[in-house]
CSV table of N, CA and C in Angstrom, one decimal:
chain,number,residue,atom,x,y,z
A,1,UNK,N,11.0,14.2,-4.3
A,1,UNK,CA,11.7,14.9,-5.3
A,1,UNK,C,11.9,14.0,-6.5
A,2,UNK,N,11.6,14.6,-7.6
A,2,UNK,CA,11.7,13.9,-8.9
A,2,UNK,C,13.2,13.7,-9.3
A,3,UNK,N,13.5,12.7,-10.0
A,3,UNK,CA,14.8,12.5,-10.5
A,3,UNK,C,15.2,13.6,-11.4
A,4,UNK,N,16.4,14.1,-11.2
A,4,UNK,CA,16.9,15.2,-12.0
A,4,UNK,C,16.8,16.5,-11.4
A,5,UNK,N,16.0,16.6,-10.3
A,5,UNK,CA,15.9,17.8,-9.5
A,5,UNK,C,16.9,17.8,-8.4
A,6,UNK,N,17.3,19.0,-8.0
A,6,UNK,CA,18.2,19.0,-6.9
A,6,UNK,C,17.7,19.9,-5.8
A,7,UNK,N,18.1,19.7,-4.6
A,7,UNK,CA,17.7,20.5,-3.5
A,7,UNK,C,19.0,20.9,-2.7
A,8,UNK,N,19.1,22.1,-2.3
A,8,UNK,CA,20.2,22.6,-1.6
A,8,UNK,C,20.1,22.1,-0.1
A,9,UNK,N,21.1,21.5,0.4
A,9,UNK,CA,21.1,20.9,1.7
A,9,UNK,C,22.2,21.6,2.5
A,10,UNK,N,21.8,22.1,3.7
A,10,UNK,CA,22.8,22.7,4.6
A,10,UNK,C,23.4,21.5,5.4
A,11,UNK,N,24.6,21.1,5.0
A,11,UNK,CA,25.2,19.9,5.5
A,11,UNK,C,25.6,20.1,7.0
A,12,UNK,N,25.8,21.3,7.5
A,12,UNK,CA,26.1,21.5,8.9
A,12,UNK,C,24.9,21.2,9.8
A,13,UNK,N,23.7,21.4,9.2
A,13,UNK,CA,22.5,21.1,10.0
A,13,UNK,C,21.8,19.8,9.6
A,14,UNK,N,22.3,19.1,8.6
A,14,UNK,CA,21.7,17.9,8.1
A,14,UNK,C,22.0,16.7,9.1
A,15,UNK,N,21.1,15.8,9.1
A,15,UNK,CA,21.4,14.6,9.9
A,15,UNK,C,22.5,13.8,9.2
A,16,UNK,N,23.1,12.9,9.9
A,16,UNK,CA,24.2,12.0,9.4
A,16,UNK,C,23.7,11.3,8.1
A,17,UNK,N,22.5,10.7,8.2
A,17,UNK,CA,21.9,10.0,7.1
A,17,UNK,C,21.8,10.9,5.8
A,18,UNK,N,21.3,12.1,6.0
A,18,UNK,CA,21.2,13.0,4.9
A,18,UNK,C,22.5,13.4,4.3
A,19,UNK,N,23.5,13.6,5.2
A,19,UNK,CA,24.9,13.9,4.7
A,19,UNK,C,25.4,12.7,3.9
A,20,UNK,N,25.2,11.5,4.4
A,20,UNK,CA,25.7,10.3,3.6
A,20,UNK,C,25.0,10.2,2.3
A,21,UNK,N,23.7,10.5,2.2
A,21,UNK,CA,23.0,10.4,0.9
A,21,UNK,C,23.6,11.5,0.0
A,22,UNK,N,23.8,12.7,0.5
A,22,UNK,CA,24.4,13.8,-0.4
A,22,UNK,C,25.7,13.4,-0.9
A,23,UNK,N,26.6,12.8,0.0
A,23,UNK,CA,27.9,12.4,-0.5
A,23,UNK,C,27.8,11.3,-1.5
A,24,UNK,N,26.9,10.3,-1.3
A,24,UNK,CA,26.7,9.2,-2.3
A,24,UNK,C,26.3,9.8,-3.7
A,25,UNK,N,25.4,10.8,-3.6
A,25,UNK,CA,24.9,11.3,-4.9
A,25,UNK,C,26.0,12.2,-5.6
A,26,UNK,N,26.8,12.9,-4.7
A,26,UNK,CA,27.9,13.7,-5.3
A,26,UNK,C,28.9,12.8,-6.0
A,27,UNK,N,29.1,11.6,-5.4
A,27,UNK,CA,30.0,10.6,-6.0
A,27,UNK,C,29.4,9.9,-7.2
A,28,UNK,N,28.1,10.2,-7.5
A,28,UNK,CA,27.4,9.6,-8.6
A,28,UNK,C,27.3,8.1,-8.5
A,29,UNK,N,27.0,7.6,-7.2
A,29,UNK,CA,26.9,6.2,-7.0
A,29,UNK,C,25.5,5.8,-6.8
A,30,UNK,N,25.0,4.8,-7.5
A,30,UNK,CA,23.6,4.3,-7.3
A,30,UNK,C,23.6,3.4,-6.1
A,31,UNK,N,22.5,3.2,-5.5
A,31,UNK,CA,22.4,2.3,-4.4
A,31,UNK,C,22.9,0.9,-4.7
A,32,UNK,N,22.5,0.3,-5.8
A,32,UNK,CA,23.0,-1.0,-6.1
A,32,UNK,C,24.5,-1.1,-6.3
A,33,UNK,N,25.0,-0.1,-7.0
A,33,UNK,CA,26.5,-0.1,-7.3
A,33,UNK,C,27.3,0.1,-6.0
A,34,UNK,N,26.8,1.0,-5.1
A,34,UNK,CA,27.5,1.2,-3.8
A,34,UNK,C,27.4,-0.1,-3.0
A,35,UNK,N,26.2,-0.7,-3.0
A,35,UNK,CA,26.0,-1.9,-2.1
A,35,UNK,C,27.0,-3.0,-2.6
A,36,UNK,N,27.1,-3.2,-3.9
A,36,UNK,CA,28.0,-4.2,-4.4
A,36,UNK,C,29.4,-3.9,-4.1
A,37,UNK,N,29.9,-2.6,-4.2
A,37,UNK,CA,31.3,-2.3,-3.9
A,37,UNK,C,31.6,-2.4,-2.5
A,38,UNK,N,30.6,-2.0,-1.6
A,38,UNK,CA,30.8,-2.0,-0.2
A,38,UNK,C,30.6,-3.3,0.5
A,39,UNK,N,30.1,-4.3,-0.3
A,39,UNK,CA,29.8,-5.6,0.3
A,39,UNK,C,28.6,-5.6,1.3
A,40,UNK,N,27.6,-4.8,1.0
A,40,UNK,CA,26.4,-4.8,1.8
A,40,UNK,C,25.2,-4.8,0.9
A,41,UNK,N,24.0,-4.6,1.5
A,41,UNK,CA,22.8,-4.6,0.7
A,41,UNK,C,22.3,-3.2,0.5
A,42,UNK,N,21.4,-3.1,-0.6
A,42,UNK,CA,20.8,-1.8,-0.9
A,42,UNK,C,19.9,-1.4,0.3
A,43,UNK,N,19.2,-2.4,0.9
A,43,UNK,CA,18.4,-2.1,2.1
A,43,UNK,C,19.2,-1.5,3.3
A,44,UNK,N,20.4,-2.1,3.5
A,44,UNK,CA,21.2,-1.6,4.6
A,44,UNK,C,21.6,-0.1,4.3
A,45,UNK,N,21.9,0.2,3.1
A,45,UNK,CA,22.3,1.6,2.7
A,45,UNK,C,21.1,2.5,2.9
A,46,UNK,N,19.9,2.0,2.5
A,46,UNK,CA,18.7,2.8,2.7
A,46,UNK,C,18.4,3.1,4.2
A,47,UNK,N,18.6,2.1,5.0
A,47,UNK,CA,18.4,2.2,6.4
A,47,UNK,C,19.4,3.2,7.0
A,48,UNK,N,20.6,3.2,6.6
A,48,UNK,CA,21.7,4.1,7.1
A,48,UNK,C,21.3,5.5,6.7
A,49,UNK,N,20.9,5.7,5.4
A,49,UNK,CA,20.5,7.1,5.0
A,49,UNK,C,19.2,7.6,5.6
A,50,UNK,N,18.4,6.7,6.1
A,50,UNK,CA,17.1,7.1,6.7
A,50,UNK,C,17.3,7.4,8.2
A,51,UNK,N,18.1,6.5,8.9
A,51,UNK,CA,18.3,6.6,10.3
A,51,UNK,C,19.5,5.8,10.7
A,52,UNK,N,20.7,6.4,10.6
A,52,UNK,CA,22.0,5.7,10.9
A,52,UNK,C,22.2,5.3,12.3
A,53,UNK,N,21.4,5.7,13.3
A,53,UNK,CA,21.7,5.4,14.7
A,53,UNK,C,21.8,3.9,15.0
A,54,UNK,N,21.1,3.1,14.3
A,54,UNK,CA,21.2,1.6,14.7
A,54,UNK,C,22.1,0.8,13.8
A,55,UNK,N,23.0,1.5,13.1
A,55,UNK,CA,23.9,0.9,12.1
A,55,UNK,C,25.3,0.8,12.7
A,56,UNK,N,26.0,-0.2,12.4
A,56,UNK,CA,27.4,-0.3,12.9
A,56,UNK,C,28.3,0.7,12.2
A,57,UNK,N,29.2,1.3,12.9
A,57,UNK,CA,30.1,2.3,12.3
A,57,UNK,C,31.0,1.7,11.3
A,58,UNK,N,31.3,0.4,11.4
A,58,UNK,CA,32.1,-0.3,10.4
A,58,UNK,C,31.5,-0.2,9.0
A,59,UNK,N,30.2,-0.4,9.0
A,59,UNK,CA,29.5,-0.3,7.6
A,59,UNK,C,29.6,1.1,7.1
A,60,UNK,N,29.3,2.1,8.0
A,60,UNK,CA,29.4,3.5,7.6
A,60,UNK,C,30.8,3.8,7.1
A,61,UNK,N,31.8,3.3,7.8
A,61,UNK,CA,33.2,3.5,7.3
A,61,UNK,C,33.5,2.9,6.0
A,62,UNK,N,32.9,1.7,5.7
A,62,UNK,CA,33.1,1.1,4.3
A,62,UNK,C,32.5,2.0,3.3
A,63,UNK,N,31.3,2.6,3.6
A,63,UNK,CA,30.6,3.4,2.6
A,63,UNK,C,31.4,4.7,2.3
A,64,UNK,N,32.0,5.2,3.4
A,64,UNK,CA,32.7,6.5,3.2
A,64,UNK,C,33.9,6.4,2.3
A,65,UNK,N,34.5,5.2,2.2
A,65,UNK,CA,35.6,5.0,1.3
A,65,UNK,C,35.3,5.4,-0.1
A,66,UNK,N,34.0,5.2,-0.5
A,66,UNK,CA,33.6,5.4,-1.9
A,66,UNK,C,33.1,6.8,-2.1
A,67,UNK,N,32.8,7.6,-1.0
A,67,UNK,CA,32.2,8.9,-1.1
A,67,UNK,C,33.2,10.0,-1.4
A,68,UNK,N,34.4,9.9,-0.7
A,68,UNK,CA,35.4,10.9,-0.9
A,68,UNK,C,35.4,12.2,0.0
A,69,UNK,N,34.4,12.3,1.0
A,69,UNK,CA,34.5,13.5,1.8
A,69,UNK,C,35.6,13.4,2.9
A,70,UNK,N,36.0,14.6,3.4
A,70,UNK,CA,36.9,14.6,4.5
A,70,UNK,C,36.0,14.3,5.8
A,71,UNK,N,36.6,13.7,6.8
A,71,UNK,CA,35.9,13.3,8.0
A,71,UNK,C,35.2,14.5,8.6
A,72,UNK,N,35.7,15.7,8.5
A,72,UNK,CA,35.1,16.9,9.1
A,72,UNK,C,33.8,17.2,8.4
A,73,UNK,N,33.6,16.8,7.1
A,73,UNK,CA,32.4,17.0,6.4
A,73,UNK,C,31.3,16.0,6.9
A,74,UNK,N,31.7,14.8,7.2
A,74,UNK,CA,30.8,13.8,7.7
A,74,UNK,C,30.4,14.1,9.1
A,75,UNK,N,31.3,14.4,9.9
A,75,UNK,CA,31.0,14.7,11.3
A,75,UNK,C,31.5,16.1,11.7
A,76,UNK,N,30.7,17.1,11.3
A,76,UNK,CA,31.2,18.5,11.5
A,76,UNK,C,31.2,18.8,13.0
A,77,UNK,N,32.0,19.7,13.4
A,77,UNK,CA,32.1,20.1,14.9
A,77,UNK,C,30.7,20.5,15.4
A,78,UNK,N,30.4,20.2,16.6
A,78,UNK,CA,29.2,20.6,17.2
A,78,UNK,C,29.1,22.1,17.3
A,79,UNK,N,28.0,22.7,17.0
A,79,UNK,CA,27.9,24.2,17.2
A,79,UNK,C,28.0,24.6,18.7
A,80,UNK,N,27.8,23.7,19.6
A,80,UNK,CA,27.9,24.0,21.0
A,80,UNK,C,29.3,23.8,21.5
A,81,UNK,N,30.2,23.3,20.6
A,81,UNK,CA,31.6,23.1,21.0
A,81,UNK,C,31.8,21.8,21.7
A,82,UNK,N,30.9,20.9,21.7
A,82,UNK,CA,31.0,19.6,22.4
A,82,UNK,C,31.4,18.5,21.5
């Protein structure tokens, strides 16, 4: 996707990494600025947005402080009720 274009994302169906990327962009935070503020690297944020399964929740928590979503937006209830 070219810069300046937007794509509608169904956050309920999106992966955690995709949701985190959407929240970062909504907060108008660049990767370098977020990395600096969160005390981590750009590559770490890229890895989290691509596949957050292998990342410590502590780092995800630090990033969320800058995004502003409610916890229910980040971790929506399971459609199966689990």
